[in-house]
Amino acid sequence: MPSSFTPFDEAFMHRALALAEGAIGLASPNPQVGCVLAREAITLAEGTHLYDAFDHAEIVALKLAAFEGVDVRGATAYVTLEPCSHHGRTGPCADALIAAGISRCVVATADPNPQVSGRGIARMRAAGIAVEIGLCEAQARELNRAFACSITWHRPFITLKAALSVDGYLAPPPQARSPNEPFWLTGPDARAEVQLLRHASDAILAGIGTVLADDPLLTDRSGLPRRRPLMRVILDTHLLTPVAAKLVQSARQNQQQDLWIFCGPDAPNDRRAALEECGVRVIRVAQVSSDEPNLAAGLNINEILAHLHSAQIGSVLLEAGSAINGAFLRQNLVDQVVLFYSETELGPGSMPFATGNAGSFALEEKMLAVSKRMVGPDVRVSGLLHDPWANLPSFG
């Protein structure tokens, strides 16, 4: 962090980050961005980007200042992401800041979008605005990992979440479980955090094994606002999902096209018709050879992710079983891992974390930026396997 940043700079950027964080669930597929306009120690105006409102955070702040009759000439703009320089749904924010007479712009991070990256900074500097970059960069990038992944890798950012026993298993063996009932390993605090993970995701993905074993709804129950429903994605090669399943019946009731089931090319047409009648979107994808005994395995994951990317799904939360966890890990498609360990020990013979992989403890050794903390009686371990920001050039 450049030494020229003052405590006031840090305070205003932290406020801009808080504004950006408040847009979780409301900005995707665009990035979460906050802006604060300030002069010396005084806040002049603030703005947050909300996708449905069109205006970017800088424009929101400038319009608020104009509405309140506040002169922003000579002020500093604190922005969590580089102001855009191109015409998209709106005009360039860099031009708007120049026209408003801003004298200084503090940017947390450059934009990963190749259409923008460095150009907004260069445009403002060419206009005589002092631009400084890198204040709270790590926090700003963390907020927009999904956007960076989508815009640079052209696929959703994948987070694998799992609740595990202290010895690293997902669940007891099938014969020890009650059918159509979820098996809870972790406590209510950890389950509440899972709802926040769902809220921060555009889609949740599970397999037919999870549907048949738990009969879940797979909804966002955080109670927080979101601009579009959580997309529920099921991998079901042979379309064994029961029409009476809770998630199918909820799709029938809400008619929001928020349940997609991916199946193989040979799935029965009558099963497809029955599910589509309930408001489910059924998509056939190519099948690949697989030695895994799971009925959801063998579907072409890259084709599935391409469908999701085309639907502007920027982030996917995997809440799946051993086979799907293993398939995504083997294909190197997991970007972030969040594991909740309970105090329960399940013992050998229980459901493994991921088939064909060494297990969750070995995975932890590969993770970057590892964080560990207690969540009630459970332990939360999280980290990255891929950082979509890693190769972004610096414009400081």
PDB file of C-alpha atoms in Angstrom, residues 80-337:
ATOM      1  CA  THR A  80     -13.466   0.098  -5.009  1.00  0.00           C
ATOM      2  CA  LEU A  81     -13.055  -0.744  -8.722  1.00  0.00           C
ATOM      3  CA  GLU A  82     -11.477   1.242 -11.542  1.00  0.00           C
ATOM      4  CA  PRO A  83     -14.011   3.614 -13.153  1.00  0.00           C
ATOM      5  CA  CYS A  84     -15.109   2.280 -16.533  1.00  0.00           C
ATOM      6  CA  SER A  85     -14.010   3.908 -19.781  1.00  0.00           C
ATOM      7  CA  HIS A  86     -16.376   2.276 -22.277  1.00  0.00           C
ATOM      8  CA  HIS A  87     -20.035   2.466 -23.258  1.00  0.00           C
ATOM      9  CA  GLY A  88     -22.005  -0.506 -21.950  1.00  0.00           C
ATOM     10  CA  ARG A  89     -25.465  -0.193 -20.436  1.00  0.00           C
ATOM     11  CA  THR A  90     -24.269   3.259 -19.278  1.00  0.00           C
ATOM     12  CA  GLY A  91     -21.651   5.805 -20.316  1.00  0.00           C
ATOM     13  CA  PRO A  92     -18.026   5.889 -19.076  1.00  0.00           C
ATOM     14  CA  CYS A  93     -17.692   6.724 -15.385  1.00  0.00           C
ATOM     15  CA  ALA A  94     -14.165   8.054 -15.925  1.00  0.00           C
ATOM     16  CA  ASP A  95     -15.601  10.763 -18.194  1.00  0.00           C
ATOM     17  CA  ALA A  96     -18.277  11.612 -15.626  1.00  0.00           C
ATOM     18  CA  LEU A  97     -15.671  12.089 -12.876  1.00  0.00           C
ATOM     19  CA  ILE A  98     -13.578  14.257 -15.185  1.00  0.00           C
ATOM     20  CA  ALA A  99     -16.585  16.405 -16.095  1.00  0.00           C
ATOM     21  CA  ALA A 100     -17.509  16.800 -12.427  1.00  0.00           C
ATOM     22  CA  GLY A 101     -14.106  18.346 -11.671  1.00  0.00           C
ATOM     23  CA  ILE A 102     -12.783  15.637  -9.342  1.00  0.00           C
ATOM     24  CA  SER A 103      -9.113  16.391  -8.610  1.00  0.00           C
ATOM     25  CA  ARG A 104      -8.079  13.016  -7.155  1.00  0.00           C
ATOM     26  CA  CYS A 105      -9.290   9.428  -7.458  1.00  0.00           C
ATOM     27  CA  VAL A 106      -8.263   6.627  -5.113  1.00  0.00           C
ATOM     28  CA  VAL A 107      -8.924   3.209  -6.662  1.00  0.00           C
ATOM     29  CA  ALA A 108      -8.774  -0.036  -4.711  1.00  0.00           C
ATOM     30  CA  THR A 109      -8.081  -2.220  -7.746  1.00  0.00           C
ATOM     31  CA  ALA A 110      -7.912  -2.053 -11.511  1.00  0.00           C
ATOM     32  CA  ASP A 111     -10.772  -3.668 -13.445  1.00  0.00           C
ATOM     33  CA  PRO A 112     -10.161  -7.223 -14.717  1.00  0.00           C
ATOM     34  CA  ASN A 113     -12.385  -6.542 -17.746  1.00  0.00           C
ATOM     35  CA  PRO A 114     -10.050  -6.309 -20.783  1.00  0.00           C
ATOM     36  CA  GLN A 115     -12.341  -3.578 -22.180  1.00  0.00           C
ATOM     37  CA  VAL A 116     -11.638  -1.427 -19.144  1.00  0.00           C
ATOM     38  CA  SER A 117      -8.434  -2.545 -17.432  1.00  0.00           C
ATOM     39  CA  GLY A 118      -6.100   0.436 -17.176  1.00  0.00           C
ATOM     40  CA  ARG A 119      -8.051   2.573 -19.637  1.00  0.00           C
ATOM     41  CA  GLY A 120     -10.170   4.368 -17.057  1.00  0.00           C
ATOM     42  CA  ILE A 121      -7.080   5.124 -15.005  1.00  0.00           C
ATOM     43  CA  ALA A 122      -5.216   6.393 -18.060  1.00  0.00           C
ATOM     44  CA  ARG A 123      -8.140   8.584 -19.153  1.00  0.00           C
ATOM     45  CA  MET A 124      -8.394  10.275 -15.745  1.00  0.00           C
ATOM     46  CA  ARG A 125      -4.643  10.813 -15.526  1.00  0.00           C
ATOM     47  CA  ALA A 126      -4.623  12.330 -19.022  1.00  0.00           C
ATOM     48  CA  ALA A 127      -7.260  14.788 -17.788  1.00  0.00           C
ATOM     49  CA  GLY A 128      -5.042  15.868 -14.892  1.00  0.00           C
ATOM     50  CA  ILE A 129      -6.692  13.856 -12.120  1.00  0.00           C
ATOM     51  CA  ALA A 130      -4.259  12.386  -9.587  1.00  0.00           C
ATOM     52  CA  VAL A 131      -5.017   8.652  -9.553  1.00  0.00           C
ATOM     53  CA  GLU A 132      -3.688   6.378  -6.813  1.00  0.00           C
ATOM     54  CA  ILE A 133      -4.248   2.634  -6.832  1.00  0.00           C
ATOM     55  CA  GLY A 134      -4.002  -0.225  -4.347  1.00  0.00           C
ATOM     56  CA  LEU A 135      -5.692   0.975  -1.164  1.00  0.00           C
ATOM     57  CA  CYS A 136      -7.524  -2.056   0.329  1.00  0.00           C
ATOM     58  CA  GLU A 137      -6.896  -3.953  -2.904  1.00  0.00           C
ATOM     59  CA  ALA A 138      -7.182  -7.432  -1.366  1.00  0.00           C
ATOM     60  CA  GLN A 139     -10.600  -6.713   0.134  1.00  0.00           C
ATOM     61  CA  ALA A 140     -11.898  -5.208  -3.111  1.00  0.00           C
ATOM     62  CA  ARG A 141     -10.710  -8.174  -5.149  1.00  0.00           C
ATOM     63  CA  GLU A 142     -12.212 -10.665  -2.716  1.00  0.00           C
ATOM     64  CA  LEU A 143     -15.622  -9.049  -3.198  1.00  0.00           C
ATOM     65  CA  ASN A 144     -15.392  -9.511  -6.965  1.00  0.00           C
ATOM     66  CA  ARG A 145     -13.716 -12.868  -7.497  1.00  0.00           C
ATOM     67  CA  ALA A 146     -16.789 -14.133  -9.318  1.00  0.00           C
ATOM     68  CA  PHE A 147     -16.806 -11.138 -11.677  1.00  0.00           C
ATOM     69  CA  ALA A 148     -13.086 -11.506 -12.369  1.00  0.00           C
ATOM     70  CA  CYS A 149     -13.518 -15.219 -13.086  1.00  0.00           C
ATOM     71  CA  SER A 150     -16.494 -14.692 -15.370  1.00  0.00           C
ATOM     72  CA  ILE A 151     -14.955 -11.838 -17.359  1.00  0.00           C
ATOM     73  CA  THR A 152     -11.517 -13.438 -17.808  1.00  0.00           C
ATOM     74  CA  TRP A 153     -12.080 -17.225 -17.735  1.00  0.00           C
ATOM     75  CA  HIS A 154     -15.600 -17.164 -19.229  1.00  0.00           C
ATOM     76  CA  ARG A 155     -17.055 -19.537 -16.678  1.00  0.00           C
ATOM     77  CA  PRO A 156     -18.613 -19.217 -13.213  1.00  0.00           C
ATOM     78  CA  PHE A 157     -16.484 -19.001 -10.086  1.00  0.00           C
ATOM     79  CA  ILE A 158     -16.892 -22.365  -8.319  1.00  0.00           C
ATOM     80  CA  THR A 159     -17.012 -22.676  -4.524  1.00  0.00           C
ATOM     81  CA  LEU A 160     -17.094 -26.170  -3.046  1.00  0.00           C
ATOM     82  CA  LYS A 161     -18.804 -26.195   0.323  1.00  0.00           C
ATOM     83  CA  ALA A 162     -18.944 -29.280   2.519  1.00  0.00           C
ATOM     84  CA  ALA A 163     -19.981 -30.117   6.074  1.00  0.00           C
ATOM     85  CA  LEU A 164     -17.696 -32.856   7.360  1.00  0.00           C
ATOM     86  CA  SER A 165     -17.115 -35.033  10.372  1.00  0.00           C
ATOM     87  CA  VAL A 166     -13.962 -34.453  12.371  1.00  0.00           C
ATOM     88  CA  ASP A 167     -12.412 -37.383  10.463  1.00  0.00           C
ATOM     89  CA  GLY A 168     -13.304 -35.910   7.079  1.00  0.00           C
ATOM     90  CA  TYR A 169     -16.473 -37.754   5.980  1.00  0.00           C
ATOM     91  CA  LEU A 170     -19.620 -36.282   4.452  1.00  0.00           C
ATOM     92  CA  ALA A 171     -22.234 -38.615   5.952  1.00  0.00           C
ATOM     93  CA  PRO A 172     -22.785 -42.072   7.419  1.00  0.00           C
ATOM     94  CA  PRO A 173     -23.154 -44.988   4.983  1.00  0.00           C
ATOM     95  CA  PRO A 174     -26.582 -45.090   3.264  1.00  0.00           C
ATOM     96  CA  GLN A 175     -27.817 -48.047   5.335  1.00  0.00           C
ATOM     97  CA  ALA A 176     -27.339 -45.989   8.501  1.00  0.00           C
ATOM     98  CA  ARG A 177     -29.473 -43.068   7.291  1.00  0.00           C
ATOM     99  CA  SER A 178     -33.187 -42.366   7.133  1.00  0.00           C
ATOM    100  CA  PRO A 179     -34.360 -41.916   3.525  1.00  0.00           C
ATOM    101  CA  ASN A 180     -35.463 -38.473   2.267  1.00  0.00           C
ATOM    102  CA  GLU A 181     -34.183 -36.724   5.363  1.00  0.00           C
ATOM    103  CA  PRO A 182     -31.132 -34.448   5.639  1.00  0.00           C
ATOM    104  CA  PHE A 183     -28.347 -35.558   7.946  1.00  0.00           C
ATOM    105  CA  TRP A 184     -26.977 -32.632   9.947  1.00  0.00           C
ATOM    106  CA  LEU A 185     -23.337 -32.822  10.999  1.00  0.00           C
ATOM    107  CA  THR A 186     -22.876 -29.175  11.907  1.00  0.00           C
ATOM    108  CA  GLY A 187     -24.749 -26.863  14.239  1.00  0.00           C
ATOM    109  CA  PRO A 188     -27.150 -23.958  13.553  1.00  0.00           C
ATOM    110  CA  ASP A 189     -24.379 -21.324  13.416  1.00  0.00           C
ATOM    111  CA  ALA A 190     -22.570 -23.146  10.614  1.00  0.00           C
ATOM    112  CA  ARG A 191     -25.840 -23.739   8.766  1.00  0.00           C
ATOM    113  CA  ALA A 192     -26.602 -20.010   8.987  1.00  0.00           C
ATOM    114  CA  GLU A 193     -23.226 -19.278   7.385  1.00  0.00           C
ATOM    115  CA  VAL A 194     -24.098 -21.687   4.587  1.00  0.00           C
ATOM    116  CA  GLN A 195     -27.185 -19.585   3.892  1.00  0.00           C
ATOM    117  CA  LEU A 196     -24.905 -16.533   3.534  1.00  0.00           C
ATOM    118  CA  LEU A 197     -22.784 -18.500   1.048  1.00  0.00           C
ATOM    119  CA  ARG A 198     -25.945 -19.300  -0.898  1.00  0.00           C
ATOM    120  CA  HIS A 199     -26.979 -15.662  -0.795  1.00  0.00           C
ATOM    121  CA  ALA A 200     -23.613 -14.606  -2.251  1.00  0.00           C
ATOM    122  CA  SER A 201     -23.938 -17.145  -5.101  1.00  0.00           C
ATOM    123  CA  ASP A 202     -25.872 -16.991  -8.348  1.00  0.00           C
ATOM    124  CA  ALA A 203     -26.467 -20.745  -8.426  1.00  0.00           C
ATOM    125  CA  ILE A 204     -26.287 -23.826  -6.232  1.00  0.00           C
ATOM    126  CA  LEU A 205     -25.353 -27.183  -7.766  1.00  0.00           C
ATOM    127  CA  ALA A 206     -26.087 -30.683  -6.466  1.00  0.00           C
ATOM    128  CA  GLY A 207     -26.518 -34.168  -7.881  1.00  0.00           C
ATOM    129  CA  ILE A 208     -29.349 -36.645  -8.070  1.00  0.00           C
ATOM    130  CA  GLY A 209     -27.809 -38.524  -5.165  1.00  0.00           C
ATOM    131  CA  THR A 210     -28.364 -35.509  -2.890  1.00  0.00           C
ATOM    132  CA  VAL A 211     -31.917 -35.076  -4.190  1.00  0.00           C
ATOM    133  CA  LEU A 212     -32.837 -38.710  -3.514  1.00  0.00           C
ATOM    134  CA  ALA A 213     -31.108 -38.880  -0.127  1.00  0.00           C
ATOM    135  CA  ASP A 214     -32.155 -35.527   1.371  1.00  0.00           C
ATOM    136  CA  ASP A 215     -35.109 -34.206  -0.675  1.00  0.00           C
ATOM    137  CA  PRO A 216     -33.748 -30.649  -0.231  1.00  0.00           C
ATOM    138  CA  LEU A 217     -35.187 -27.319  -1.364  1.00  0.00           C
ATOM    139  CA  LEU A 218     -31.756 -25.785  -2.081  1.00  0.00           C
ATOM    140  CA  THR A 219     -33.005 -22.231  -1.601  1.00  0.00           C
ATOM    141  CA  ASP A 220     -31.488 -19.045  -0.184  1.00  0.00           C
ATOM    142  CA  ARG A 221     -33.011 -18.752   3.283  1.00  0.00           C
ATOM    143  CA  SER A 222     -30.760 -15.926   4.499  1.00  0.00           C
ATOM    144  CA  GLY A 223     -33.679 -13.482   4.430  1.00  0.00           C
ATOM    145  CA  LEU A 224     -31.478 -10.952   2.596  1.00  0.00           C
ATOM    146  CA  PRO A 225     -32.626  -9.254  -0.620  1.00  0.00           C
ATOM    147  CA  ARG A 226     -31.475 -10.506  -4.008  1.00  0.00           C
ATOM    148  CA  ARG A 227     -32.380  -9.331  -7.515  1.00  0.00           C
ATOM    149  CA  ARG A 228     -32.956 -12.792  -8.987  1.00  0.00           C
ATOM    150  CA  PRO A 229     -33.700 -16.118  -7.366  1.00  0.00           C
ATOM    151  CA  LEU A 230     -30.896 -18.525  -6.546  1.00  0.00           C
ATOM    152  CA  MET A 231     -30.581 -20.788  -9.575  1.00  0.00           C
ATOM    153  CA  ARG A 232     -30.846 -24.441  -8.521  1.00  0.00           C
ATOM    154  CA  VAL A 233     -28.858 -26.796 -10.745  1.00  0.00           C
ATOM    155  CA  ILE A 234     -29.162 -30.583 -10.566  1.00  0.00           C
ATOM    156  CA  LEU A 235     -26.979 -33.085 -12.428  1.00  0.00           C
ATOM    157  CA  ASP A 236     -29.227 -36.059 -13.172  1.00  0.00           C
ATOM    158  CA  THR A 237     -28.003 -38.227 -16.036  1.00  0.00           C
ATOM    159  CA  HIS A 238     -31.098 -40.444 -16.278  1.00  0.00           C
ATOM    160  CA  LEU A 239     -33.722 -37.947 -15.005  1.00  0.00           C
ATOM    161  CA  LEU A 240     -34.516 -39.807 -11.815  1.00  0.00           C
ATOM    162  CA  THR A 241     -35.589 -36.623 -10.002  1.00  0.00           C
ATOM    163  CA  PRO A 242     -39.108 -37.336  -8.648  1.00  0.00           C
ATOM    164  CA  VAL A 243     -41.837 -34.942  -9.704  1.00  0.00           C
ATOM    165  CA  ALA A 244     -42.900 -34.984  -6.045  1.00  0.00           C
ATOM    166  CA  ALA A 245     -39.473 -33.751  -4.884  1.00  0.00           C
ATOM    167  CA  LYS A 246     -39.620 -30.529  -2.855  1.00  0.00           C
ATOM    168  CA  LEU A 247     -37.464 -28.593  -5.271  1.00  0.00           C
ATOM    169  CA  VAL A 248     -39.625 -29.626  -8.254  1.00  0.00           C
ATOM    170  CA  GLN A 249     -42.823 -28.725  -6.458  1.00  0.00           C
ATOM    171  CA  SER A 250     -41.373 -25.361  -5.449  1.00  0.00           C
ATOM    172  CA  ALA A 251     -40.506 -24.755  -9.121  1.00  0.00           C
ATOM    173  CA  ARG A 252     -44.108 -25.553 -10.017  1.00  0.00           C
ATOM    174  CA  GLN A 253     -45.331 -23.011  -7.449  1.00  0.00           C
ATOM    175  CA  ASN A 254     -43.037 -20.089  -8.196  1.00  0.00           C
ATOM    176  CA  GLN A 255     -42.734 -20.526 -11.995  1.00  0.00           C
ATOM    177  CA  GLN A 256     -39.479 -18.532 -12.036  1.00  0.00           C
ATOM    178  CA  GLN A 257     -37.407 -20.958 -14.125  1.00  0.00           C
ATOM    179  CA  ASP A 258     -34.991 -21.200 -11.193  1.00  0.00           C
ATOM    180  CA  LEU A 259     -34.544 -24.989 -11.409  1.00  0.00           C
ATOM    181  CA  TRP A 260     -32.365 -26.429 -14.155  1.00  0.00           C
ATOM    182  CA  ILE A 261     -31.732 -30.149 -14.483  1.00  0.00           C
ATOM    183  CA  PHE A 262     -28.917 -31.327 -16.733  1.00  0.00           C
ATOM    184  CA  CYS A 263     -29.319 -34.841 -18.092  1.00  0.00           C
ATOM    185  CA  GLY A 264     -27.636 -37.154 -20.573  1.00  0.00           C
ATOM    186  CA  PRO A 265     -28.678 -37.544 -24.220  1.00  0.00           C
ATOM    187  CA  ASP A 266     -30.527 -40.817 -23.529  1.00  0.00           C
ATOM    188  CA  ALA A 267     -32.692 -39.618 -20.622  1.00  0.00           C
ATOM    189  CA  PRO A 268     -36.355 -40.630 -21.116  1.00  0.00           C
ATOM    190  CA  ASN A 269     -38.526 -38.118 -22.964  1.00  0.00           C
ATOM    191  CA  ASP A 270     -41.537 -38.788 -20.765  1.00  0.00           C
ATOM    192  CA  ARG A 271     -39.528 -37.925 -17.644  1.00  0.00           C
ATOM    193  CA  ARG A 272     -38.358 -34.721 -19.314  1.00  0.00           C
ATOM    194  CA  ALA A 273     -41.927 -33.757 -20.256  1.00  0.00           C
ATOM    195  CA  ALA A 274     -43.204 -34.387 -16.717  1.00  0.00           C
ATOM    196  CA  LEU A 275     -40.500 -32.199 -15.191  1.00  0.00           C
ATOM    197  CA  GLU A 276     -40.913 -29.422 -17.745  1.00  0.00           C
ATOM    198  CA  GLU A 277     -44.642 -29.372 -17.018  1.00  0.00           C
ATOM    199  CA  CYS A 278     -43.666 -28.420 -13.457  1.00  0.00           C
ATOM    200  CA  GLY A 279     -41.644 -25.415 -14.630  1.00  0.00           C
ATOM    201  CA  VAL A 280     -38.248 -27.163 -14.638  1.00  0.00           C
ATOM    202  CA  ARG A 281     -35.826 -26.421 -17.446  1.00  0.00           C
ATOM    203  CA  VAL A 282     -34.293 -29.710 -18.599  1.00  0.00           C
ATOM    204  CA  ILE A 283     -31.095 -29.488 -20.654  1.00  0.00           C
ATOM    205  CA  ARG A 284     -29.446 -32.421 -22.382  1.00  0.00           C
ATOM    206  CA  VAL A 285     -25.651 -32.366 -22.484  1.00  0.00           C
ATOM    207  CA  ALA A 286     -23.013 -34.742 -23.740  1.00  0.00           C
ATOM    208  CA  GLN A 287     -22.076 -37.739 -21.630  1.00  0.00           C
ATOM    209  CA  VAL A 288     -18.460 -38.701 -21.034  1.00  0.00           C
ATOM    210  CA  SER A 289     -17.052 -42.010 -19.916  1.00  0.00           C
ATOM    211  CA  SER A 290     -16.804 -42.365 -16.177  1.00  0.00           C
ATOM    212  CA  ASP A 291     -15.915 -45.150 -13.778  1.00  0.00           C
ATOM    213  CA  GLU A 292     -17.789 -43.528 -10.929  1.00  0.00           C
ATOM    214  CA  PRO A 293     -20.844 -45.439  -9.670  1.00  0.00           C
ATOM    215  CA  ASN A 294     -22.802 -42.224  -9.054  1.00  0.00           C
ATOM    216  CA  LEU A 295     -25.855 -41.726 -11.293  1.00  0.00           C
ATOM    217  CA  ALA A 296     -25.110 -38.017 -11.701  1.00  0.00           C
ATOM    218  CA  ALA A 297     -21.553 -38.582 -12.854  1.00  0.00           C
ATOM    219  CA  GLY A 298     -20.455 -38.703 -16.464  1.00  0.00           C
ATOM    220  CA  LEU A 299     -22.041 -35.463 -17.724  1.00  0.00           C
ATOM    221  CA  ASN A 300     -19.816 -32.986 -19.527  1.00  0.00           C
ATOM    222  CA  ILE A 301     -19.120 -30.411 -16.816  1.00  0.00           C
ATOM    223  CA  ASN A 302     -17.539 -27.865 -19.155  1.00  0.00           C
ATOM    224  CA  GLU A 303     -20.673 -27.896 -21.305  1.00  0.00           C
ATOM    225  CA  ILE A 304     -22.788 -27.375 -18.196  1.00  0.00           C
ATOM    226  CA  LEU A 305     -20.654 -24.427 -17.079  1.00  0.00           C
ATOM    227  CA  ALA A 306     -20.902 -22.917 -20.576  1.00  0.00           C
ATOM    228  CA  HIS A 307     -24.709 -23.008 -20.304  1.00  0.00           C
ATOM    229  CA  LEU A 308     -24.537 -21.293 -16.910  1.00  0.00           C
ATOM    230  CA  HIS A 309     -22.080 -18.658 -18.126  1.00  0.00           C
ATOM    231  CA  SER A 310     -24.339 -17.837 -21.070  1.00  0.00           C
ATOM    232  CA  ALA A 311     -27.176 -17.290 -18.569  1.00  0.00           C
ATOM    233  CA  GLN A 312     -24.972 -14.742 -16.707  1.00  0.00           C
ATOM    234  CA  ILE A 313     -24.407 -17.063 -13.751  1.00  0.00           C
ATOM    235  CA  GLY A 314     -21.166 -15.730 -12.310  1.00  0.00           C
ATOM    236  CA  SER A 315     -20.828 -17.920  -9.218  1.00  0.00           C
ATOM    237  CA  VAL A 316     -21.804 -21.482  -8.359  1.00  0.00           C
ATOM    238  CA  LEU A 317     -21.898 -23.075  -4.910  1.00  0.00           C
ATOM    239  CA  LEU A 318     -21.328 -26.830  -4.964  1.00  0.00           C
ATOM    240  CA  GLU A 319     -23.350 -28.561  -2.251  1.00  0.00           C
ATOM    241  CA  ALA A 320     -22.942 -32.030  -3.641  1.00  0.00           C
ATOM    242  CA  GLY A 321     -21.893 -35.554  -2.789  1.00  0.00           C
ATOM    243  CA  SER A 322     -18.640 -37.437  -3.175  1.00  0.00           C
ATOM    244  CA  ALA A 323     -18.845 -38.113  -6.922  1.00  0.00           C
ATOM    245  CA  ILE A 324     -19.577 -34.554  -8.038  1.00  0.00           C
ATOM    246  CA  ASN A 325     -17.043 -33.104  -5.606  1.00  0.00           C
ATOM    247  CA  GLY A 326     -14.486 -35.522  -7.010  1.00  0.00           C
ATOM    248  CA  ALA A 327     -15.365 -34.784 -10.635  1.00  0.00           C
ATOM    249  CA  PHE A 328     -14.995 -31.010 -10.214  1.00  0.00           C
ATOM    250  CA  LEU A 329     -11.740 -31.387  -8.292  1.00  0.00           C
ATOM    251  CA  ARG A 330     -10.224 -33.803 -10.814  1.00  0.00           C
ATOM    252  CA  GLN A 331     -11.051 -31.419 -13.654  1.00  0.00           C
ATOM    253  CA  ASN A 332      -9.442 -28.569 -11.700  1.00  0.00           C
ATOM    254  CA  LEU A 333     -12.658 -26.556 -11.733  1.00  0.00           C
ATOM    255  CA  VAL A 334     -12.952 -25.706  -8.024  1.00  0.00           C
ATOM    256  CA  ASP A 335     -11.757 -22.175  -7.258  1.00  0.00           C
ATOM    257  CA  GLN A 336     -12.650 -21.820  -3.577  1.00  0.00           C
ATOM    258  CA  VAL A 337     -13.223 -24.355  -0.818  1.00  0.00           C
TER     259      VAL A 337
END
